[in-house]
CSV table of C-alpha atoms in Angstrom, one decimal:
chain,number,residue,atom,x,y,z
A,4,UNK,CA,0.0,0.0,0.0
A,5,UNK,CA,2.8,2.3,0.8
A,6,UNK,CA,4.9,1.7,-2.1
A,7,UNK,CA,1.2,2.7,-4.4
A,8,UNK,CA,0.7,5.6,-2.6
A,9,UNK,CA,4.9,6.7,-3.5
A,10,UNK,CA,4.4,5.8,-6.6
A,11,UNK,CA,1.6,7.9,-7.3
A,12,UNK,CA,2.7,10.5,-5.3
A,13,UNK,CA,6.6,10.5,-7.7
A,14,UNK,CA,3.9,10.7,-10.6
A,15,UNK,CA,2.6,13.8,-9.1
A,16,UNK,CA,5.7,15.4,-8.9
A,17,UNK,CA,6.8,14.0,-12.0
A,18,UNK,CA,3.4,16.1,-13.9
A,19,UNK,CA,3.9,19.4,-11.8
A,20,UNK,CA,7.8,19.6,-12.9
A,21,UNK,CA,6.3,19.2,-16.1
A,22,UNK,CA,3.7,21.6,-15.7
A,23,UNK,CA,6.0,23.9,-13.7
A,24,UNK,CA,9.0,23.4,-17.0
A,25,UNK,CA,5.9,24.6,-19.4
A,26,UNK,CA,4.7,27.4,-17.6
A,27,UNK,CA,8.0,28.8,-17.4
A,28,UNK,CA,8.3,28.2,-20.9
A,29,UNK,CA,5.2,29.8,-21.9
A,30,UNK,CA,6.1,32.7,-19.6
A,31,UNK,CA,9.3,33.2,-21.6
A,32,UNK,CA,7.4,33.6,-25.0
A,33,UNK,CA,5.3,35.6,-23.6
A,34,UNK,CA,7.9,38.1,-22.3
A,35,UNK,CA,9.6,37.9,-25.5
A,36,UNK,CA,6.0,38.8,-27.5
A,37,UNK,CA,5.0,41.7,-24.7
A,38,UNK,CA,8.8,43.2,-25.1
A,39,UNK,CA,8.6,42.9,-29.2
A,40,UNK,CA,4.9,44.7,-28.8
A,41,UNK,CA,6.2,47.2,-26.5
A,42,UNK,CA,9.2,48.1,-29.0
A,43,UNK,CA,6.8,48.2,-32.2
A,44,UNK,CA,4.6,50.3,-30.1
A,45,UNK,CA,7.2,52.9,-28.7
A,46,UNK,CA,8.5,53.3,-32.1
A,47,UNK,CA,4.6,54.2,-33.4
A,48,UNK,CA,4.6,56.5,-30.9
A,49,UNK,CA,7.8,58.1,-31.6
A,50,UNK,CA,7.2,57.9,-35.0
A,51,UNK,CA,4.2,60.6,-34.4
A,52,UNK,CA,6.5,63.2,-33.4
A,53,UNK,CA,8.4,65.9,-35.9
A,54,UNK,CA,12.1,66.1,-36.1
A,55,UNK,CA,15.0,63.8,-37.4
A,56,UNK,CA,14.4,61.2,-34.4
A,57,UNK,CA,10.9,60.8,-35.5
A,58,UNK,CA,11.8,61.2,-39.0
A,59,UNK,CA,14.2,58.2,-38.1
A,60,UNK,CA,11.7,55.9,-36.5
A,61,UNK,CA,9.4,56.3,-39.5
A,62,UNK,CA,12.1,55.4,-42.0
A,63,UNK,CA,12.4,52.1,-39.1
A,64,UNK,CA,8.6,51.8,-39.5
A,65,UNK,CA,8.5,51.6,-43.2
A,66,UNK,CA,11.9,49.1,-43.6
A,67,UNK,CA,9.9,46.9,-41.7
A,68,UNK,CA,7.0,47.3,-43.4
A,69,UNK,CA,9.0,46.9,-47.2
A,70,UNK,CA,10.7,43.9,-45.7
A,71,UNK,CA,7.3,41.9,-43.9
A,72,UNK,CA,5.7,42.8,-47.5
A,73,UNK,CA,9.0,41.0,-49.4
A,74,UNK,CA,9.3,37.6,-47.3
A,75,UNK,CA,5.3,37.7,-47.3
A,76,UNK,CA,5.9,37.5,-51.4
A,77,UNK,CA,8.7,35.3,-51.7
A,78,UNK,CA,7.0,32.7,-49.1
A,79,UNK,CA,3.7,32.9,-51.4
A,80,UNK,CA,6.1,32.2,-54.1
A,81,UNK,CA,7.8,29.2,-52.5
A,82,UNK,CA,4.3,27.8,-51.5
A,83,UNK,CA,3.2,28.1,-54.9
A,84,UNK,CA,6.4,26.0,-56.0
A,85,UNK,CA,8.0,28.7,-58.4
A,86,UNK,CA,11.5,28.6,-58.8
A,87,UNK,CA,12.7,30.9,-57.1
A,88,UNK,CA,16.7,29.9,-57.0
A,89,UNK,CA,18.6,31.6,-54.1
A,90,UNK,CA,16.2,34.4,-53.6
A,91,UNK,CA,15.1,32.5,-50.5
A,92,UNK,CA,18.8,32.6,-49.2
A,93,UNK,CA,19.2,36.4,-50.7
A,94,UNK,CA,16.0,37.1,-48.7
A,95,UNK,CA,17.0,35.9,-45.3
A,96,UNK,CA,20.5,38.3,-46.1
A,97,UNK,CA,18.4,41.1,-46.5
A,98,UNK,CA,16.3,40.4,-43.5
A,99,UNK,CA,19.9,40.3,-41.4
A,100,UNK,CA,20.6,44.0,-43.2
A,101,UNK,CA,17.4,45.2,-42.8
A,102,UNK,CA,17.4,44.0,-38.8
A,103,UNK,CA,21.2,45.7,-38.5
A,104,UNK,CA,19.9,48.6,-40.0
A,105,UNK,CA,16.8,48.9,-37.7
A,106,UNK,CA,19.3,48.8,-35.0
A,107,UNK,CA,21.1,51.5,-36.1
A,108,UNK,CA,18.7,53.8,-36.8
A,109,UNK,CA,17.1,52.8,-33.2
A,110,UNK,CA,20.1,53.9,-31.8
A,111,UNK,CA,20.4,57.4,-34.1
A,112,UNK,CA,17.0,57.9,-32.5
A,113,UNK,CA,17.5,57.7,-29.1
A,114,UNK,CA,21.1,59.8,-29.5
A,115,UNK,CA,19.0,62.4,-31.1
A,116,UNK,CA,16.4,62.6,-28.6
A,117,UNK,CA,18.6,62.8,-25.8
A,118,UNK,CA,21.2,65.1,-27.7
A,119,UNK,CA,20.9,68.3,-28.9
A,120,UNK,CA,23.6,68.1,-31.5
A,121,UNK,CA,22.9,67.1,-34.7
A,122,UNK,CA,24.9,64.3,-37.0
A,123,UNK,CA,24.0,65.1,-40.5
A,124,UNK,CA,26.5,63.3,-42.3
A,125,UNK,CA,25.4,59.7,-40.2
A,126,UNK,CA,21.6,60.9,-40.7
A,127,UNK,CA,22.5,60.9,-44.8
A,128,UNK,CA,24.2,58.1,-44.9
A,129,UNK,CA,21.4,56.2,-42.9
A,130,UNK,CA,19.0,57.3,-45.5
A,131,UNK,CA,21.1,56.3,-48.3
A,132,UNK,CA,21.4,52.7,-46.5
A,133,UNK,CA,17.0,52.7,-45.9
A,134,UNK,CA,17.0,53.8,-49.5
A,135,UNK,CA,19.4,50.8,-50.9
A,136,UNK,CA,17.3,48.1,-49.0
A,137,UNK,CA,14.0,49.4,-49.8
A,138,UNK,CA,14.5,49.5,-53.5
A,139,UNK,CA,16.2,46.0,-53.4
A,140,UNK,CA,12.3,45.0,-51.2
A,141,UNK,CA,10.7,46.7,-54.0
A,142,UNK,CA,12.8,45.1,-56.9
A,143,UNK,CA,12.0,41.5,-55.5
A,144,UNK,CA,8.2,42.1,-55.3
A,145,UNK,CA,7.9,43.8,-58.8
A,146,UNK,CA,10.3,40.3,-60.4
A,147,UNK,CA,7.4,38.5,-58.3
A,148,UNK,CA,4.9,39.9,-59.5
A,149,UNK,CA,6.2,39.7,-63.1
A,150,UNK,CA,6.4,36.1,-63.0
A,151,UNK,CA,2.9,36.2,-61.3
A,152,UNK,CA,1.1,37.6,-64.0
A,153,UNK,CA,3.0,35.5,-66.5
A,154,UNK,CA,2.0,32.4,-64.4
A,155,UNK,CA,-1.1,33.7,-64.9
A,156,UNK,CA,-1.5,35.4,-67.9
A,157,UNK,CA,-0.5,31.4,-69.4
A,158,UNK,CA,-3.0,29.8,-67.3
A,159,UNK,CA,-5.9,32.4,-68.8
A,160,UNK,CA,-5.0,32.1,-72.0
A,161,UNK,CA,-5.1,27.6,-71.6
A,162,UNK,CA,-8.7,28.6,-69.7
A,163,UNK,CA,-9.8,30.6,-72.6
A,164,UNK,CA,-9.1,28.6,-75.2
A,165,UNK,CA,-10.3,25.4,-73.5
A,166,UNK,CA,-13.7,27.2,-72.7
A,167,UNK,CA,-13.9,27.9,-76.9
A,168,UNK,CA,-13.3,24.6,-77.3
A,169,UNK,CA,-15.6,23.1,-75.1
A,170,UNK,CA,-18.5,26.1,-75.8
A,171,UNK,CA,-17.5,25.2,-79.8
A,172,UNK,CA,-18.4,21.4,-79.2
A,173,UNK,CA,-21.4,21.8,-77.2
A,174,UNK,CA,-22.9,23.8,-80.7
A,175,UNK,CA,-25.5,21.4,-82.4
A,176,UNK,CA,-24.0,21.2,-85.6
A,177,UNK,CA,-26.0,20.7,-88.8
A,178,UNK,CA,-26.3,17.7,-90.6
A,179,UNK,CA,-25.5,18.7,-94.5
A,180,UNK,CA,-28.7,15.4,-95.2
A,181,UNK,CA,-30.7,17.5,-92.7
A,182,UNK,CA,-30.0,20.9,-95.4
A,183,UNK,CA,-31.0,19.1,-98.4
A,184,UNK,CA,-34.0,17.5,-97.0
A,185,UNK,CA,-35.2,21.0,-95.9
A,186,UNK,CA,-34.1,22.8,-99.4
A,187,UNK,CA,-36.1,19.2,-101.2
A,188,UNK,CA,-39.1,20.3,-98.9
A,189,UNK,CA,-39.2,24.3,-99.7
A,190,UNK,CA,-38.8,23.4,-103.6
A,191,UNK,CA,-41.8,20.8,-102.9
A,192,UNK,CA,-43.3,23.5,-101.3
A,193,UNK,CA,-42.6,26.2,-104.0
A,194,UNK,CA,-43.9,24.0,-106.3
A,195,UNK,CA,-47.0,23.3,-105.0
A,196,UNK,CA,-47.7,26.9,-104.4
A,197,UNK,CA,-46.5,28.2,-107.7
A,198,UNK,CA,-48.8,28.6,-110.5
């Protein structure tokens, strides 16, 4: 009796570290995903603002908009099965730059909200860095969407010309026999009439 109620007390203890290891887990994630939010959030709200620090967290807002919009394309591409070659791999690079970049211009944003001086010459070449990876975003989704409407553009010209097919075969077509018994009939016809 002693050694059941040890054994089912072990299993006890055995689910609650379990339970206690998930929790924990969860309460990780969760930490992570409320720190993420608050960032996305701070830089909305900073973003608002005039000046080159909210300037800068708008150029962060639309990197990371220009490079959700790319992976979101190139994943619908993948899932569709296109070839793609190595713009996967060239993707995940550019995600790397783009995250480096957002970093940096974080950090121009909080040195020019807590300084007074201004750093025109990083400021420039931080645009010119937003303006590189942003036209690469848009270069990939325009090459996608190319090969979209040519995927597409070849499957509605197969559609079409199937649906002539098919709307040309369902036509009742008319017996040549049936034609010369109706002409024999209206010269019958013509005949009797005639005077």
């Amino acid at each position: 009796m002693l050694t059941i109620v040890l054994v089912i007390l072990a299993f006890l203890l055995l689910a609650g570290a379990v339970g206690v290891y998930f929790l924990v887990k969860l309460g990780k994630r969760a930490a992570r995903s409320a720190r993420a939010a608050t960032t996305r959030l701070t830089t909305h709200v900073n973003a608002m603002g005039t000046g080159d620090a909210a300037e800068v967290e708008r150029l962060r807002l639309d990197l990371r908009r220009e490079v959700s919009m790319t992976r979101q394309a190139v994943e619908s591409a993948q899932r569709q099965g296109w070839d793609l070659g190595d713009l996967p791999g060239l993707m995940g690079e550019l995600g790397r730059q783009a995250d480096v970049h957002d970093t940096q211009l974080g950090m121009y944003a909080q040195q020019r909200r807590t300084s007074p001086y201004i750093d025109h010459v990083t400021l420039d070449r931080l645009r010119e860095h937003q303006a590189k990876l942003t036209a690469t975003c848009a270069r990939i989704r325009a090459d996608l969407l190319d090969s979209q409407v040519g995927h597409a553009s070849a499957g509605i010209a197969d559609l079409h010309q199937r649906t002539e097919l098919e709307i040309e075969a369902r036509r009742r077509t008319v017996d040549p026999l049936d034609e010369i018994d109706e002409l024999y009939r209206k010269t019958i016809q013509e005949r009797r009439e005639g005077p």
